[in-house]
XYZ file of C-alpha atoms in Angstrom:
575
model
C -246.276 60.514 -183.795
C -247.412 60.529 -180.133
C -246.173 59.176 -176.826
C -248.906 56.543 -177.129
C -247.202 55.272 -180.274
C -243.808 55.242 -178.526
C -244.991 52.987 -175.674
C -244.588 49.232 -176.053
C -246.967 48.428 -173.168
C -249.913 50.395 -171.773
C -251.787 48.810 -168.875
C -254.457 51.440 -168.280
C -257.001 49.766 -165.945
C -260.071 49.647 -168.144
C -260.750 46.063 -169.238
C -260.564 43.007 -167.006
C -262.047 39.617 -166.329
C -261.427 36.857 -163.841
C -257.671 36.260 -163.419
C -256.684 38.972 -165.929
C -256.129 42.701 -166.458
C -256.097 43.612 -170.138
C -253.395 45.863 -171.534
C -254.376 48.428 -174.151
C -251.053 47.831 -175.850
C -249.822 45.457 -177.190
C -253.150 44.514 -178.718
C -252.385 40.791 -179.122
C -252.751 40.093 -175.393
C -249.052 39.483 -174.782
C -248.960 42.372 -172.313
C -252.029 41.362 -170.293
C -251.364 40.968 -166.572
C -252.446 37.983 -164.521
C -254.314 38.729 -161.309
C -255.001 36.817 -158.109
C -256.730 37.471 -154.806
C -258.494 34.155 -154.038
C -261.326 35.884 -152.169
C -264.205 38.269 -152.646
C -263.762 41.985 -152.059
C -265.571 45.291 -152.551
C -264.938 48.384 -154.628
C -266.496 51.801 -155.220
C -268.053 51.678 -158.685
C -268.543 54.419 -161.273
C -271.809 55.506 -159.630
C -270.104 55.930 -156.250
C -271.780 52.810 -154.826
C -270.022 50.133 -152.813
C -270.393 46.773 -154.507
C -268.920 43.314 -154.220
C -266.328 42.332 -156.775
C -267.471 40.640 -158.852
C -271.119 41.722 -158.745
C -272.136 38.208 -159.794
C -272.290 36.048 -156.682
C -272.704 32.804 -158.626
C -269.785 30.595 -159.521
C -269.498 29.002 -162.987
C -272.135 31.283 -164.428
C -271.790 29.810 -167.940
C -270.739 26.254 -167.066
C -273.896 24.404 -166.076
C -272.009 21.119 -166.185
C -270.073 22.165 -163.083
C -270.961 20.647 -159.717
C -272.033 24.100 -158.516
C -275.228 23.397 -160.493
C -277.456 20.484 -159.471
C -279.123 18.790 -162.463
C -282.157 16.514 -162.340
C -283.758 14.513 -165.164
C -282.252 16.380 -168.097
C -279.194 16.466 -170.337
C -277.030 19.459 -171.162
C -274.678 20.151 -174.067
C -272.163 22.975 -173.766
C -271.159 25.383 -176.556
C -274.334 24.677 -178.511
C -275.294 28.084 -179.879
C -274.168 31.685 -180.170
C -274.785 33.448 -176.878
C -275.769 37.119 -176.443
C -272.110 38.166 -176.175
C -271.349 36.649 -179.587
C -269.411 33.636 -178.334
C -270.363 30.029 -179.015
C -270.853 29.048 -175.402
C -274.547 28.802 -174.582
C -275.837 25.518 -173.166
C -278.538 23.326 -174.731
C -280.907 21.881 -172.120
C -283.007 18.852 -173.088
C -285.488 17.583 -170.446
C -286.004 13.827 -170.166
C -289.234 12.390 -171.562
C -290.302 11.204 -168.110
C -292.890 13.530 -166.554
C -291.632 15.087 -163.319
C -289.344 17.809 -162.066
C -286.588 18.395 -164.605
C -284.464 21.198 -163.281
C -281.148 22.955 -162.786
C -280.659 24.497 -159.366
C -277.900 26.530 -157.735
C -276.833 26.254 -154.128
C -278.571 28.285 -151.426
C -277.471 31.926 -151.194
C -278.166 34.319 -148.308
C -279.511 37.885 -148.208
C -281.814 39.774 -150.559
C -280.678 39.388 -154.158
C -281.723 39.608 -157.798
C -281.145 36.527 -159.923
C -281.198 36.562 -163.717
C -280.486 34.308 -166.686
C -280.468 34.482 -170.491
C -282.834 32.081 -172.313
C -283.614 31.242 -175.939
C -286.178 28.946 -177.511
C -285.094 25.996 -179.620
C -288.126 23.710 -179.778
C -289.328 24.252 -176.190
C -290.970 27.616 -175.573
C -291.819 27.539 -171.857
C -289.526 27.503 -168.825
C -290.300 28.130 -165.165
C -287.935 30.161 -162.989
C -288.112 30.532 -159.272
C -286.687 30.310 -155.797
C -287.920 29.037 -152.482
C -290.816 31.478 -152.304
C -292.330 31.914 -155.787
C -292.016 31.131 -159.491
C -292.728 32.682 -162.871
C -293.313 31.078 -166.287
C -291.492 32.521 -169.297
C -292.875 32.341 -172.839
C -289.812 32.325 -175.104
C -291.916 32.631 -178.262
C -293.128 36.152 -177.484
C -291.006 37.257 -174.485
C -293.807 37.467 -171.927
C -294.089 36.454 -168.274
C -297.036 34.950 -166.448
C -296.798 37.657 -163.770
C -294.923 40.904 -163.085
C -294.877 40.719 -159.286
C -296.268 38.968 -156.231
C -295.975 39.506 -152.497
C -292.350 38.430 -152.342
C -290.928 38.836 -155.858
C -290.704 41.255 -158.765
C -290.164 39.810 -162.266
C -288.935 41.345 -165.506
C -287.897 40.287 -169.008
C -285.753 42.076 -171.594
C -285.014 41.201 -175.216
C -281.325 40.893 -176.152
C -281.819 40.218 -179.861
C -281.473 37.013 -181.899
C -284.410 35.598 -179.861
C -282.509 35.819 -176.576
C -284.278 37.114 -173.450
C -282.911 38.026 -170.031
C -285.305 37.132 -167.220
C -284.835 38.582 -163.717
C -286.375 37.854 -160.328
C -285.914 40.165 -157.359
C -286.768 38.525 -154.054
C -288.060 41.176 -151.666
C -288.328 39.200 -148.441
C -286.431 35.900 -148.354
C -283.022 35.737 -146.700
C -282.139 32.282 -148.035
C -283.287 30.618 -151.227
C -282.258 28.541 -154.226
C -282.247 29.621 -157.853
C -284.290 27.061 -159.792
C -284.848 26.576 -163.530
C -287.645 24.093 -164.408
C -287.849 22.565 -167.897
C -290.556 20.473 -169.546
C -293.476 22.621 -168.397
C -296.558 24.113 -170.023
C -297.821 27.702 -169.957
C -299.092 27.252 -166.412
C -295.787 25.849 -165.157
C -297.090 22.297 -164.770
C -294.832 19.388 -165.711
C -295.717 17.825 -169.080
C -294.456 15.004 -171.235
C -291.686 15.809 -173.731
C -289.982 13.703 -176.394
C -286.510 13.726 -174.791
C -284.930 15.462 -177.798
C -286.477 18.950 -177.849
C -284.770 21.645 -175.810
C -283.907 25.303 -175.245
C -280.757 27.369 -174.662
C -279.531 28.858 -171.389
C -276.599 31.185 -170.708
C -275.212 33.710 -168.260
C -276.783 33.108 -164.862
C -276.218 35.868 -162.329
C -277.050 36.679 -158.737
C -276.392 40.232 -157.573
C -277.295 42.447 -154.659
C -279.912 45.127 -155.144
C -283.379 45.178 -156.652
C -282.401 45.052 -160.344
C -280.233 42.829 -162.514
C -276.859 44.492 -162.993
C -274.691 44.261 -166.091
C -273.828 40.604 -166.539
C -270.355 39.551 -165.380
C -269.135 35.995 -166.214
C -267.550 33.929 -163.450
C -265.763 30.669 -162.845
C -264.649 30.485 -159.191
C -265.441 34.261 -158.945
C -262.512 34.919 -156.595
C -259.715 36.403 -158.710
C -261.456 39.474 -160.082
C -259.476 42.747 -160.277
C -261.047 45.869 -158.848
C -261.220 49.138 -160.740
C -262.036 51.491 -157.896
C -263.528 54.988 -158.222
C -263.062 56.217 -154.638
C -261.067 59.166 -155.926
C -263.399 59.904 -158.829
C -261.401 58.135 -161.539
C -260.809 54.466 -162.189
C -257.681 52.981 -160.627
C -256.539 49.416 -160.131
C -256.845 48.794 -156.384
C -254.292 46.469 -154.779
C -254.516 45.808 -151.032
C -252.896 43.622 -148.376
C -254.723 40.821 -146.604
C -257.046 42.095 -143.907
C -259.713 40.552 -141.670
C -262.890 42.294 -140.525
C -263.365 41.240 -136.896
C -266.989 42.365 -136.843
C -269.253 39.346 -136.990
C -272.068 41.327 -138.602
C -270.781 44.449 -140.280
C -274.278 45.410 -141.387
C -276.858 45.524 -138.601
C -279.272 42.826 -137.567
C -281.908 42.959 -134.858
C -280.092 40.429 -132.650
C -276.947 42.528 -132.235
C -275.813 43.196 -128.685
C -276.422 46.908 -128.158
C -277.730 49.264 -125.490
C -279.327 52.699 -125.450
C -281.552 54.522 -127.902
C -280.782 52.455 -131.028
C -283.093 51.259 -133.762
C -282.463 48.922 -136.658
C -283.786 50.234 -139.949
C -284.305 48.382 -143.229
C -284.230 51.284 -145.669
C -281.915 52.863 -148.184
C -278.860 54.303 -146.471
C -277.116 55.199 -149.711
C -273.883 53.889 -151.266
C -275.668 50.602 -151.983
C -276.526 49.745 -148.360
C -280.123 48.731 -147.717
C -280.152 48.916 -143.901
C -278.446 50.725 -141.043
C -278.461 51.454 -137.315
C -280.010 54.720 -136.135
C -278.543 56.233 -132.984
C -281.266 58.411 -131.504
C -281.082 61.831 -129.884
C -279.331 62.121 -126.487
C -278.599 58.403 -126.341
C -276.004 56.589 -124.304
C -275.354 53.732 -126.714
C -272.661 51.257 -127.524
C -272.837 48.920 -130.501
C -271.012 45.649 -129.839
C -270.224 42.385 -131.562
C -269.378 38.859 -130.433
C -265.734 38.766 -131.449
C -262.678 39.834 -129.516
C -259.590 41.928 -130.229
C -256.142 40.748 -129.217
C -254.611 42.623 -126.324
C -252.230 45.534 -126.934
C -252.577 45.331 -130.726
C -252.924 48.147 -133.260
C -256.353 48.210 -134.912
C -258.184 50.534 -137.256
C -261.950 50.869 -136.826
C -264.157 52.404 -139.500
C -267.815 52.850 -140.373
C -270.031 54.707 -142.844
C -271.881 57.475 -141.048
C -274.611 59.910 -142.027
C -275.520 62.700 -139.645
C -279.236 63.440 -139.427
C -278.476 66.991 -138.377
C -276.258 67.577 -141.401
C -273.139 67.924 -139.263
C -269.737 66.641 -140.327
C -268.607 63.665 -138.205
C -265.890 64.459 -135.682
C -265.780 68.119 -136.660
C -266.185 69.870 -133.330
C -265.062 69.951 -129.722
C -265.852 67.228 -127.209
C -269.134 68.954 -126.349
C -270.338 69.001 -129.942
C -268.732 65.878 -131.359
C -271.387 63.375 -132.340
C -269.807 60.102 -131.211
C -266.572 58.370 -130.344
C -265.177 54.986 -131.302
C -264.452 52.144 -128.901
C -261.837 49.505 -129.806
C -260.798 46.672 -127.505
C -262.041 48.539 -124.445
C -260.289 51.785 -125.422
C -262.309 54.943 -126.127
C -260.927 56.838 -129.148
C -261.402 60.596 -128.908
C -258.875 61.931 -131.442
C -256.965 61.032 -134.618
C -260.017 60.549 -136.812
C -259.805 60.273 -140.594
C -262.883 61.148 -142.673
C -263.564 60.424 -146.329
C -266.599 62.040 -147.890
C -268.679 59.987 -150.321
C -272.009 61.622 -151.206
C -275.341 62.791 -149.761
C -273.857 63.578 -146.381
C -272.222 60.153 -145.985
C -268.710 59.871 -144.608
C -266.470 56.934 -143.915
C -264.826 57.701 -140.588
C -261.873 55.737 -139.235
C -259.486 55.825 -136.309
C -256.410 53.818 -135.366
C -255.747 52.783 -131.774
C -253.947 50.156 -129.742
C -256.348 47.909 -127.863
C -256.262 47.565 -124.102
C -255.674 44.514 -121.941
C -259.275 44.083 -120.783
C -262.812 44.445 -122.219
C -261.412 43.225 -125.544
C -264.879 42.371 -126.841
C -266.014 45.955 -126.382
C -265.872 47.452 -129.884
C -268.066 49.884 -131.770
C -269.457 53.393 -131.476
C -270.299 55.275 -128.303
C -272.619 58.278 -128.164
C -272.303 60.412 -125.074
C -275.393 61.651 -123.161
C -274.730 65.379 -123.653
C -275.436 65.237 -127.383
C -278.156 67.584 -128.607
C -278.290 66.868 -132.351
C -280.865 64.639 -134.000
C -278.778 61.467 -134.087
C -276.948 59.653 -136.847
C -277.061 56.567 -139.063
C -274.277 53.979 -139.140
C -273.531 50.945 -141.320
C -270.489 48.993 -142.497
C -268.571 48.487 -139.261
C -265.018 47.270 -139.720
C -262.196 46.519 -137.302
C -258.934 45.344 -138.852
C -255.437 44.862 -137.510
C -253.289 47.559 -139.089
C -252.445 51.239 -139.094
C -254.980 52.336 -141.728
C -258.376 51.330 -143.065
C -258.766 49.342 -146.273
C -261.782 48.790 -148.514
C -264.955 47.593 -146.841
C -264.988 43.869 -146.032
C -268.531 42.489 -145.882
C -268.801 40.337 -142.769
C -272.410 39.279 -142.279
C -272.172 35.543 -141.653
C -271.665 35.650 -137.891
C -267.921 35.022 -138.237
C -264.910 37.150 -139.017
C -264.249 37.599 -142.747
C -260.889 37.823 -144.531
C -260.069 39.508 -147.816
C -256.840 38.035 -149.169
C -254.052 40.095 -150.729
C -254.155 41.300 -154.340
C -251.271 40.315 -156.627
C -250.618 41.055 -160.298
C -247.785 40.507 -162.790
C -247.004 39.302 -166.284
C -244.144 37.391 -167.893
C -242.787 36.724 -171.367
C -242.190 40.371 -172.270
C -238.850 40.015 -174.044
C -240.388 41.465 -177.207
C -241.994 44.334 -175.275
C -239.281 45.382 -172.816
C -235.915 46.680 -174.031
C -233.364 45.625 -171.422
C -230.640 47.978 -172.577
C -232.669 51.173 -172.312
C -236.201 52.414 -171.723
C -238.681 54.101 -169.414
C -240.899 52.610 -166.711
C -243.874 54.878 -166.043
C -246.540 54.635 -163.326
C -249.411 56.799 -162.092
C -249.765 55.628 -158.507
C -250.702 56.471 -154.941
C -250.149 54.578 -151.697
C -252.963 53.511 -149.400
C -251.015 55.051 -146.513
C -247.563 56.329 -145.668
C -247.014 53.422 -143.292
C -243.274 52.809 -143.442
C -243.362 49.923 -145.918
C -241.854 49.693 -149.396
C -244.254 49.165 -152.306
C -242.556 48.315 -155.609
C -243.434 48.239 -159.286
C -240.700 46.714 -161.433
C -239.598 45.231 -164.702
C -237.388 42.267 -163.869
C -236.206 38.768 -164.753
C -238.052 37.037 -161.901
C -235.037 37.098 -159.585
C -233.559 39.535 -157.082
C -230.501 40.066 -159.313
C -231.908 42.055 -162.245
C -234.618 44.693 -161.989
C -235.645 48.269 -162.607
C -237.981 49.431 -159.863
C -240.016 52.398 -158.699
C -240.803 52.227 -154.987
C -242.980 54.235 -152.642
C -240.297 53.846 -150.035
C -240.249 52.723 -146.419
C -238.351 55.947 -145.832
C -241.389 58.013 -144.859
C -242.766 60.439 -147.469
C -240.259 59.389 -150.107
C -240.028 57.773 -153.512
C -237.068 55.575 -154.421
C -235.699 54.071 -157.601
C -233.143 51.308 -158.180
C -231.505 49.741 -161.212
C -229.827 46.475 -160.231
C -227.784 44.487 -162.778
C -226.381 41.075 -161.883
C -226.987 41.759 -158.209
C -225.068 45.062 -158.311
C -226.809 48.429 -157.909
C -226.016 50.642 -160.908
C -228.224 53.597 -160.047
C -230.487 54.578 -157.150
C -231.983 57.591 -155.469
C -234.484 58.844 -152.909
C -236.699 61.921 -153.178
C -239.444 63.514 -151.092
C -243.030 62.849 -152.163
C -246.543 62.756 -150.716
C -247.128 59.043 -151.133
C -250.913 59.105 -150.740
C -251.321 61.633 -153.558
C -251.683 60.421 -157.137
C -248.180 60.910 -158.562
C -246.989 60.553 -162.139
C -243.561 58.913 -162.083
C -241.152 57.993 -164.889
C -237.830 56.184 -164.470
C -235.408 56.455 -167.391
C -232.589 53.917 -167.675
C -229.751 53.784 -170.209
C -225.992 53.258 -170.080
C -224.624 56.155 -167.962
C -227.977 57.948 -168.184
C -230.526 57.439 -165.411
C -233.202 59.874 -164.218
C -236.388 59.947 -162.166
C -239.183 62.336 -163.116
C -242.094 63.094 -160.768
C -245.075 65.274 -161.680
C -243.311 67.104 -164.484
C -239.987 67.630 -162.682
C -236.689 65.776 -162.953
C -235.892 65.035 -159.310
C -232.968 62.571 -159.515
C -230.196 61.828 -162.005
C -227.233 59.471 -162.232
C -224.688 59.624 -165.071
C -222.733 56.486 -164.280
C -223.861 52.881 -164.497
C -224.481 49.972 -166.824
C -227.733 48.329 -167.903
C -228.725 44.819 -168.897
C -227.824 42.583 -171.776
C -230.529 42.070 -174.391
C -233.656 40.114 -173.353
C -232.725 40.034 -169.658
C -235.858 41.789 -168.428
C -238.961 39.745 -169.260
C -241.459 40.426 -166.444
C -243.615 43.300 -165.217
C -244.666 43.002 -161.568
C -246.506 44.863 -158.839
C -243.596 43.867 -156.574
C -239.805 43.670 -156.897
C -240.023 40.559 -159.078
C -239.811 37.809 -156.476
C -242.924 38.795 -154.530
C -240.926 41.024 -152.185
C -242.350 44.488 -151.419
C -245.782 44.010 -153.029
C -247.348 47.219 -154.283
C -250.415 48.119 -152.226
C -252.156 51.210 -153.479
C -253.903 52.626 -156.534
C -252.517 52.474 -160.054
C -254.240 54.628 -162.638
C -251.813 53.883 -165.455
C -248.721 51.758 -166.094
C -246.583 52.028 -169.228
C -243.282 50.745 -170.591
C -241.280 52.508 -173.308
C -238.633 50.525 -175.235
C -236.303 53.521 -175.583
C -235.496 56.572 -173.511
C -237.627 59.685 -173.930
C -236.396 63.230 -174.219
C -236.602 65.641 -171.316
C -239.454 67.418 -173.057
C -241.349 64.153 -173.517
C -240.788 63.169 -169.878
C -242.053 66.570 -168.769
C -245.191 66.123 -170.860
C -245.670 62.530 -169.748
C -245.482 63.261 -166.031
C -246.738 66.834 -165.982
C -250.530 66.474 -165.846
C -252.552 63.908 -163.938
C -255.260 62.536 -166.250
C -258.632 61.598 -164.782
C -260.021 59.441 -167.590
C -258.929 57.253 -170.464
C -260.168 59.859 -172.958
C -258.102 62.639 -171.398
C -255.095 60.336 -171.256
C -255.460 59.400 -174.911
C -255.898 63.013 -176.008
C -252.878 64.141 -173.979
C -250.768 61.544 -175.770
C -252.012 62.623 -179.194
C -254.132 59.503 -179.741
C -257.269 59.868 -181.867
C -260.402 58.533 -180.147
C -262.636 56.772 -182.673
């Protein structure tokens, strides 16, 4: 018997899809959490690269009947054949008998991308794929392409078994194009007559950044996709507040307003960025944008920086520092925060209150007495707030907003024991910023809940058990909120305790609990949306009965860095 077996719910952040975070236990899906953000976002993936979430920039990637796809002179039938993922949701495309363009096209998308799609022959063996600049013809009988590259595109094809092929096109030069699938063509791509009944299968269209097709990710509206973030080396569910990047172009373009020895480079910066700004040696340079800060407002500015000389950003005295930030007309010369990524790349941030004038003056300033070889910068971000959040891509000439992450689940009366149990979380805060961030099991009201809170009392953790609006147990203990902490709250009649990182830090031997089936929800807030949890959650578990002191010591004593280590620590056999 292991602690894994004792848990009634384990929400280790491993599997997810749009709108949902899968729980490992229970296995019937009743413990899965819903998720919402209603906007795109970014994360740090397993390879340490910054990528959009989801990677697939297309909406309705398997629903070609949706208005996101323009259809011309053909018919489509959904759920017609088994797709490469084993589901019965591929689409049959039958071109009309009339000779002419018979196509499916997606709306125009900006920036350099790779588009891909899965195809399978039924009766028709040829299909033409393309964009605004070039096309390729696919032979679905033998899995060959009419070309492998041209001046603007690279093409590839890969077999996925059961006669399915994935075809990819990487556009090397265009900044705006449409994804086009032409049907009713011959081996040269010319339109030919068809009988109006023969067709082929299509499934899983994707558009992703980079020069290769990434692992396919299905989308509908593509907005509510959870982020498993690897910034700290292990996967954690990332939940953040709403923030807006005030930079109009967070990645450089040649028409940016800048002065001094600056060059714009289209080359690999690292971390998934394909361009950057190079600040040259001994330059007096300020990088600006067209937006404006509000007066006398707290902002955090950040950017990804790589020092050509191999120096660490902001590591020395004023005479050897490599640059300073400028926010709303204010020069920032202290209070920097650096996060190292890889290959000499740091994300550097600073928080400052803007001035009352020169509010459009924002960016990076390099002083003239510098003697190093310069530095590369990309991913500018200015956001209202006391700390930096994940990178918000803002390249459309306007400010860009990432909405807040929310997650919860209901209907857990068979999973949660209201009379006794343990709520366990492996969490860290984004910052110790004086706000309360709660995780709770509750009844959806403010009257009944068990909560763990990274408290608004600075550098503290708090717990509360509230029954019928009356607090039965509570406590406050010191903690480093931004560290990953393993926390367990035990609740039972006249027996309450909080364990943190292997130590029992708070106890209470007087208080009642709930009547049966009172607690039915699990929420990354107090239960009514109050005090949303913003931070990282590496694991979340519910136990339907109290654990012994020895079990609580084991449960909270060692921070696990992977699902395998977690499973082994709990005595679970990995198959």
